[in-house]
mmCIF file of C-alpha atoms in Angstrom:
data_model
loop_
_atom_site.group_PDB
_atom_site.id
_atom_site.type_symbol
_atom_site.label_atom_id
_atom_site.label_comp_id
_atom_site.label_asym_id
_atom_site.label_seq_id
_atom_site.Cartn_x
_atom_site.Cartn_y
_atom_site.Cartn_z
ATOM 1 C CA UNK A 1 -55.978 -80.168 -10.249
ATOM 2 C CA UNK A 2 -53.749 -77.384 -10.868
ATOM 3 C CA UNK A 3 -53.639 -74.680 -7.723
ATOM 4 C CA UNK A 4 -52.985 -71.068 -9.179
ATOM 5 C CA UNK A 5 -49.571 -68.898 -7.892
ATOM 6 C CA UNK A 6 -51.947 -66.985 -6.045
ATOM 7 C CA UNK A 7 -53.068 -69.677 -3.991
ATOM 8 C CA UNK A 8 -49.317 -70.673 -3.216
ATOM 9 C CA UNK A 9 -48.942 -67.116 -2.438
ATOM 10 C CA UNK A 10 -51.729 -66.236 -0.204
ATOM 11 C CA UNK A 11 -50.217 -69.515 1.948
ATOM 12 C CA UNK A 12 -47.170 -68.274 2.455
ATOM 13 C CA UNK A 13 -48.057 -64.336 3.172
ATOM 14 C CA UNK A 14 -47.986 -64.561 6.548
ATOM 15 C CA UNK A 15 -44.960 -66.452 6.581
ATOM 16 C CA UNK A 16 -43.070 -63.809 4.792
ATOM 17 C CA UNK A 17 -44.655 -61.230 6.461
ATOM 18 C CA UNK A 18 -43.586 -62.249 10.179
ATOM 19 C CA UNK A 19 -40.097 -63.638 8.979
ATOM 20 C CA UNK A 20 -38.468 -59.858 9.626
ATOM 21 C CA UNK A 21 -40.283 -59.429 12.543
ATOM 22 C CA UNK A 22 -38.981 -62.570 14.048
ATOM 23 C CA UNK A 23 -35.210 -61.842 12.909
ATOM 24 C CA UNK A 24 -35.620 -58.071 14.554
ATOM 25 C CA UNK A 25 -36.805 -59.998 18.084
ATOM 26 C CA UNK A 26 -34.003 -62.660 18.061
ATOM 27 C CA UNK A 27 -31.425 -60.047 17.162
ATOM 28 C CA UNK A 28 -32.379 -57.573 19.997
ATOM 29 C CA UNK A 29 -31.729 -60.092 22.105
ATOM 30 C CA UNK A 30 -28.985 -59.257 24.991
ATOM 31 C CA UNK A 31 -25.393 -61.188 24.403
ATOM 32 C CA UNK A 32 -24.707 -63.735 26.339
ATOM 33 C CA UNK A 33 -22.105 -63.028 29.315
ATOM 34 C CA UNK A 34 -18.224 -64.042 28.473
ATOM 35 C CA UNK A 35 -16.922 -66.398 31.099
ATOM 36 C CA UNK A 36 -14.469 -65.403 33.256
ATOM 37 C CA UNK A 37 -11.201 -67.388 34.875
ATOM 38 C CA UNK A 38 -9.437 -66.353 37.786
ATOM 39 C CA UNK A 39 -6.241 -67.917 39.319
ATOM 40 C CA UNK A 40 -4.976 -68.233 42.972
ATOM 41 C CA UNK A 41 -2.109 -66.087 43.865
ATOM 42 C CA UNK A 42 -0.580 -66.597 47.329
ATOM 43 C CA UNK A 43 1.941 -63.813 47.638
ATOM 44 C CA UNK A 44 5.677 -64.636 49.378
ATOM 45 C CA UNK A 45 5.824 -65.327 53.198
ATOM 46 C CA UNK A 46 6.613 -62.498 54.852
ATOM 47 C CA UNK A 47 10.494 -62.321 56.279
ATOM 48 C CA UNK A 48 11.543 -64.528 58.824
ATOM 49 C CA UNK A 49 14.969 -65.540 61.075
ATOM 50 C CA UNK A 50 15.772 -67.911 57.739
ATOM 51 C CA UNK A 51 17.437 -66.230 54.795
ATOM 52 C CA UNK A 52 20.410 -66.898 52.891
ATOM 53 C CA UNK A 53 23.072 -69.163 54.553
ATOM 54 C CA UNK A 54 20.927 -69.691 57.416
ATOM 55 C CA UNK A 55 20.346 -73.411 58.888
ATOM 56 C CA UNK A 56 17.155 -75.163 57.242
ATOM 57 C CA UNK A 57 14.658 -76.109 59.534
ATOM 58 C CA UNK A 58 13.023 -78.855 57.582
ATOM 59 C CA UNK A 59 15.897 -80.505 55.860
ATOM 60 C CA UNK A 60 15.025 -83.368 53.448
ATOM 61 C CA UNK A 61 11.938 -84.065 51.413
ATOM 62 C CA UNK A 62 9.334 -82.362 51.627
ATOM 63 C CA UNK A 63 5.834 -83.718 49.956
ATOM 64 C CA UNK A 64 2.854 -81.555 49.354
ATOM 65 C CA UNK A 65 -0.050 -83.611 49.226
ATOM 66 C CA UNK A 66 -3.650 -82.532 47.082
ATOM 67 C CA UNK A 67 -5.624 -81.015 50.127
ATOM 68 C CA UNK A 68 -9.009 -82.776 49.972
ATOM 69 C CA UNK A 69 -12.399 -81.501 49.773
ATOM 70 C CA UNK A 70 -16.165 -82.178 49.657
ATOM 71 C CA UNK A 71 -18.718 -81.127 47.542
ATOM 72 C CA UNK A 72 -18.565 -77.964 45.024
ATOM 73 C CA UNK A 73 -14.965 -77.218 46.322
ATOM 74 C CA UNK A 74 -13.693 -79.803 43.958
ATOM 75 C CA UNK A 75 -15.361 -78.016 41.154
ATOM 76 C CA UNK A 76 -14.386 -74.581 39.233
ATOM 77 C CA UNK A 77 -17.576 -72.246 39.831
ATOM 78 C CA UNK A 78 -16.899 -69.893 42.134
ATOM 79 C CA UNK A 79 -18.469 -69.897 45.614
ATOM 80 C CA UNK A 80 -20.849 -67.371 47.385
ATOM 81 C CA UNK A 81 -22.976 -67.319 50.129
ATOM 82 C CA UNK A 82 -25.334 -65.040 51.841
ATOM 83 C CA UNK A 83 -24.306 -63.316 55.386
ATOM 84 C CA UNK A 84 -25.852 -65.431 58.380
ATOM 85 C CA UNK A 85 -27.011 -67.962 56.072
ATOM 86 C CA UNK A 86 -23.722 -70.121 55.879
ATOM 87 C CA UNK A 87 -26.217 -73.644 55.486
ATOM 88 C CA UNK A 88 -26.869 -72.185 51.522
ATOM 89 C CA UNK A 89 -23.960 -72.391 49.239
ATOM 90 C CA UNK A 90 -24.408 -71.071 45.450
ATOM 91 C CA UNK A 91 -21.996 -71.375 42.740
ATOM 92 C CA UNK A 92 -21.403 -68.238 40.580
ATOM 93 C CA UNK A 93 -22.375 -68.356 36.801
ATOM 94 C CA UNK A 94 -19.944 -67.186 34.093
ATOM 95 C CA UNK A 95 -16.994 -66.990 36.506
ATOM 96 C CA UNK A 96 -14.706 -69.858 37.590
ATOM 97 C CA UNK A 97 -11.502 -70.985 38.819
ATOM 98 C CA UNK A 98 -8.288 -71.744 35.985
ATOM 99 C CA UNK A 99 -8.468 -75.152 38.321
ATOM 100 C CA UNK A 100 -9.984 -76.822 40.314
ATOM 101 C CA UNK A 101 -9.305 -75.440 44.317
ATOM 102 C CA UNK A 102 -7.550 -78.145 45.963
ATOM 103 C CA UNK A 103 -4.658 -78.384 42.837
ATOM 104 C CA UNK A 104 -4.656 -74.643 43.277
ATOM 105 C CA UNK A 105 -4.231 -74.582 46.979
ATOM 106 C CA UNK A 106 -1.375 -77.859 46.371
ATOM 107 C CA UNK A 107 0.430 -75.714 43.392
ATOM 108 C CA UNK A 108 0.709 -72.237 45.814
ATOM 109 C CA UNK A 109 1.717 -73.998 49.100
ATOM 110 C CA UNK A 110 4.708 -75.649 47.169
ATOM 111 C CA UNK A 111 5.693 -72.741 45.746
ATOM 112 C CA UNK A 112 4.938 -70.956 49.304
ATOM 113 C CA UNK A 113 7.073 -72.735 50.828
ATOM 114 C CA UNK A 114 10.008 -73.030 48.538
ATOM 115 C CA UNK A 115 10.580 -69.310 49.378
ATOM 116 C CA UNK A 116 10.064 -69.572 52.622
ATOM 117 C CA UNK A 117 13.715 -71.074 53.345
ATOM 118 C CA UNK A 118 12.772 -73.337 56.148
ATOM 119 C CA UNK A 119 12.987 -76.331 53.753
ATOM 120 C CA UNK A 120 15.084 -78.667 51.594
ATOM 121 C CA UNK A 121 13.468 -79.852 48.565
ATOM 122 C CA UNK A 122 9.624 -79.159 48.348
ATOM 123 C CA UNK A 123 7.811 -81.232 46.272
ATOM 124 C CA UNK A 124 4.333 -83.150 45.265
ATOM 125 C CA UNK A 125 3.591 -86.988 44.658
ATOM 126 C CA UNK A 126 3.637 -86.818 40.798
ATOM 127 C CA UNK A 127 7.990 -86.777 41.540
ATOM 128 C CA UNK A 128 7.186 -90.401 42.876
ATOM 129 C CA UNK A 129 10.228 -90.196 45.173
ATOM 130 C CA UNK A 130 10.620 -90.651 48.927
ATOM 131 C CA UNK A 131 9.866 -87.914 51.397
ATOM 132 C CA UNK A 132 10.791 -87.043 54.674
ATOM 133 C CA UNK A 133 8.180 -84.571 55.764
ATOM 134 C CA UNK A 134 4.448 -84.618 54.614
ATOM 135 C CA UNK A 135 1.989 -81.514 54.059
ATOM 136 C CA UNK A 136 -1.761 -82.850 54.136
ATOM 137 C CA UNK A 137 -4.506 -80.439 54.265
ATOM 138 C CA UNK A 138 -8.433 -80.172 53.315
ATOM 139 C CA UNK A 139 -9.806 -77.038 52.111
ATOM 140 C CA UNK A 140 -13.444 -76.797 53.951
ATOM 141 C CA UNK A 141 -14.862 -72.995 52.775
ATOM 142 C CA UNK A 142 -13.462 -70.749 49.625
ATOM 143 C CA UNK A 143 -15.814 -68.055 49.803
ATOM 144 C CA UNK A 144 -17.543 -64.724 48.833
ATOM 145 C CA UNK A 145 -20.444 -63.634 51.741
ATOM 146 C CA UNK A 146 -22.910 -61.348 50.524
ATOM 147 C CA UNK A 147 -25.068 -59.040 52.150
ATOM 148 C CA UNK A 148 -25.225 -57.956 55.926
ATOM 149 C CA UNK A 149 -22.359 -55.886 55.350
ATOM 150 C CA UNK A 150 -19.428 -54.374 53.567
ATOM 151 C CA UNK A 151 -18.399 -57.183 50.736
ATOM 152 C CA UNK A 152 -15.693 -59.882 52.131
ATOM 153 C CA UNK A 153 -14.783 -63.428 51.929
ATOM 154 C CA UNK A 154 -14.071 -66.531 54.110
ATOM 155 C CA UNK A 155 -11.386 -69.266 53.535
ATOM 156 C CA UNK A 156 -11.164 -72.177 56.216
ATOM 157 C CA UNK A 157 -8.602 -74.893 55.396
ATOM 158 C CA UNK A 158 -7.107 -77.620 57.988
ATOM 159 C CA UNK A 159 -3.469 -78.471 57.508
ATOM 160 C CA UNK A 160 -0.957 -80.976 58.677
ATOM 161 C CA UNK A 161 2.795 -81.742 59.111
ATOM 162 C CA UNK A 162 3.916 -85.097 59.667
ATOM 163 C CA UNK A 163 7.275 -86.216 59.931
ATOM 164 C CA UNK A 164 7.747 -89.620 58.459
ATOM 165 C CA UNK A 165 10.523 -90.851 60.257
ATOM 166 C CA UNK A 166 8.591 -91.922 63.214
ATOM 167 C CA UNK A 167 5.311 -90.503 61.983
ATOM 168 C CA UNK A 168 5.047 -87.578 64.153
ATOM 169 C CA UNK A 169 2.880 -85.002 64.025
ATOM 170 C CA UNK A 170 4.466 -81.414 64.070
ATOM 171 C CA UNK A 171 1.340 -79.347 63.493
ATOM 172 C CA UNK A 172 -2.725 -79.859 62.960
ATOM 173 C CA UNK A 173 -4.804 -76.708 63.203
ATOM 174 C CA UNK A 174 -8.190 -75.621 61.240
ATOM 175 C CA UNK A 175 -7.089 -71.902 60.376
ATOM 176 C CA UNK A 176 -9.702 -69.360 59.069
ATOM 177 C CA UNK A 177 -9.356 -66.327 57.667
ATOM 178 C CA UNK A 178 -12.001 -63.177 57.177
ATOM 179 C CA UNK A 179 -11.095 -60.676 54.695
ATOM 180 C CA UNK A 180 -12.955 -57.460 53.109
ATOM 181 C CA UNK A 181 -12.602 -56.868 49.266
ATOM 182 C CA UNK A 182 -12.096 -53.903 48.284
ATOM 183 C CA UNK A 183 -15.387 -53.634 46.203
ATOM 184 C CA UNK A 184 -19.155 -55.303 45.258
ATOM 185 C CA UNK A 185 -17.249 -57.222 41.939
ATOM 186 C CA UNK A 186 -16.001 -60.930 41.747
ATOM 187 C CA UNK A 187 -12.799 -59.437 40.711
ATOM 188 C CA UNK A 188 -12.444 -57.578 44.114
ATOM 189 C CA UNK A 189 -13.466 -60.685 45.896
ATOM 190 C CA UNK A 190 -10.507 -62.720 44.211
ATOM 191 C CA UNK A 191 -7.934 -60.214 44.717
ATOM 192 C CA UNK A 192 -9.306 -60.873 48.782
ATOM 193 C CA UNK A 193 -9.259 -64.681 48.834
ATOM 194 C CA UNK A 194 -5.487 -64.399 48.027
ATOM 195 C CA UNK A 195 -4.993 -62.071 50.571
ATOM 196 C CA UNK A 196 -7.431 -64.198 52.826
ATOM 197 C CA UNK A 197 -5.516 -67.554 51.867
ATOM 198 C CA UNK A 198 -2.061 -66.208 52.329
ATOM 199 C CA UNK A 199 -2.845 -65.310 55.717
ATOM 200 C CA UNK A 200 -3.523 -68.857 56.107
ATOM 201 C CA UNK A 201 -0.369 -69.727 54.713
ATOM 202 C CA UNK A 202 1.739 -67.385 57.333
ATOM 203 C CA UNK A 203 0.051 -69.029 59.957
ATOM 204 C CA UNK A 204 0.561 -72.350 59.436
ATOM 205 C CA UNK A 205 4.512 -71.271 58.234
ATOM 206 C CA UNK A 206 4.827 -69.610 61.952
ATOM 207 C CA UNK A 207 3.424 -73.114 63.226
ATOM 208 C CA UNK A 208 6.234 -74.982 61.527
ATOM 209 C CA UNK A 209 9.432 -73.004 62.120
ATOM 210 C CA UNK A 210 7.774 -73.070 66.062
ATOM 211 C CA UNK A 211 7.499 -76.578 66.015
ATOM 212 C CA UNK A 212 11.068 -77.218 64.185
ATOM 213 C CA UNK A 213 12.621 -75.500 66.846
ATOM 214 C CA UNK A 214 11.106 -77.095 69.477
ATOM 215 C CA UNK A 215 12.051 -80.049 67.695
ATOM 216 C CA UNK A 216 15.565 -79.297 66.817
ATOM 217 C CA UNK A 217 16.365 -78.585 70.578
ATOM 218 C CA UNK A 218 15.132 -81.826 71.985
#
């Protein structure tokens, strides 16, 4: 038996009739937030006795190894945690790191030192040749804190230099470094971890030109 247009069309009514109204809800929907990429920038090391012509206090190879870390600091999200709640960690959405930290942290301490003139050659394993010194490090907080006061950020990182003659160790220390942003954004707190990581960086450089003097006079 034959079913009349009418039928057909008194079956589909409703489904033409709440077609617009579902294509207004879906496209009042809000856009979906653009992901965001941010790099590490340590800035040069600040002046120091060693400048052009002046005796290098590391001479040879050094290597630059990949810092280790645990956890979400060998992934790109961006970290944050609340003020006096350092136990709770929580990775940012929609804004990440151009790499993963501990390359980061490996690619700005070669370059870091490079300028810093108390060195021969600086370099990282992928050269595959022989070294004389050895940079080893873990990265242990890369941070935002939220809350409980003006916006800021925490890096802690541990670093080493060993010299590989007769494996001695010229410096070991955990540094840490507090640093306000200049503002509530993710942006802001970027622009502070440099600043907060390249204090870091003087640090341990003031470390090593201490402990290549001491070693140069023995």
């Amino acid at each position: 038996m034959k079913r009349s247009p009418s039928v057909f069309l008194r079956a589909f009514l409703p489904v033409l009739l709440t077609a617009p109204l579902l294509a207004a809800c879906l496209g009042s929907a809000p856009p979906v937030p653009r992901d965001h990429y941010y790099r590490l920038l340590v800035p040069p090391p600040p002046p120091g006795p060693e400048g052009a012509g002046a005796e290098i206090l590391l001479p040879g190879v050094v290597m630059v190894e990949l810092p280790q870390a645990d956890g979400l600091l060998r992934e790109r999200p961006l970290l944050y945690s609340q003020s006096g709640e350092s136990h709770e960690l929580q990775q940012h959405n929609y804004h990440y790191w151009n790499d993963v930290p501990p390359r980061m942290l490996q690619d700005q301490m070669v370059g870091y030192l490079r300028r810093s003139g108390v060195t021969g050659q600086v370099v990282t394993p992928d050269t595959r040749v022989r070294s004389d010194f050895r940079v080893t490090g873990k990265a242990r907080r890369l941070e935002r804190l939220l809350g409980g006061g003006p916006p800021r950020v925490f890096v802690e990182i541990e670093l080493a230099l060993l010299r590989l003659s007769d494996d001695t160790l010229l410096v070991v220390e955990n540094y840490t470094a507090e640093e306000p942003a200049g503002g509530d954004s993710v942006e802001a707190a970027v622009v502070a971890l440099n600043r907060a990581t390249a204090r870091i960086f003087d640090a341990f450089l003031t470390q090593v030109r201490a402990a290549a003097d001491q070693v140069a006079v023995q």
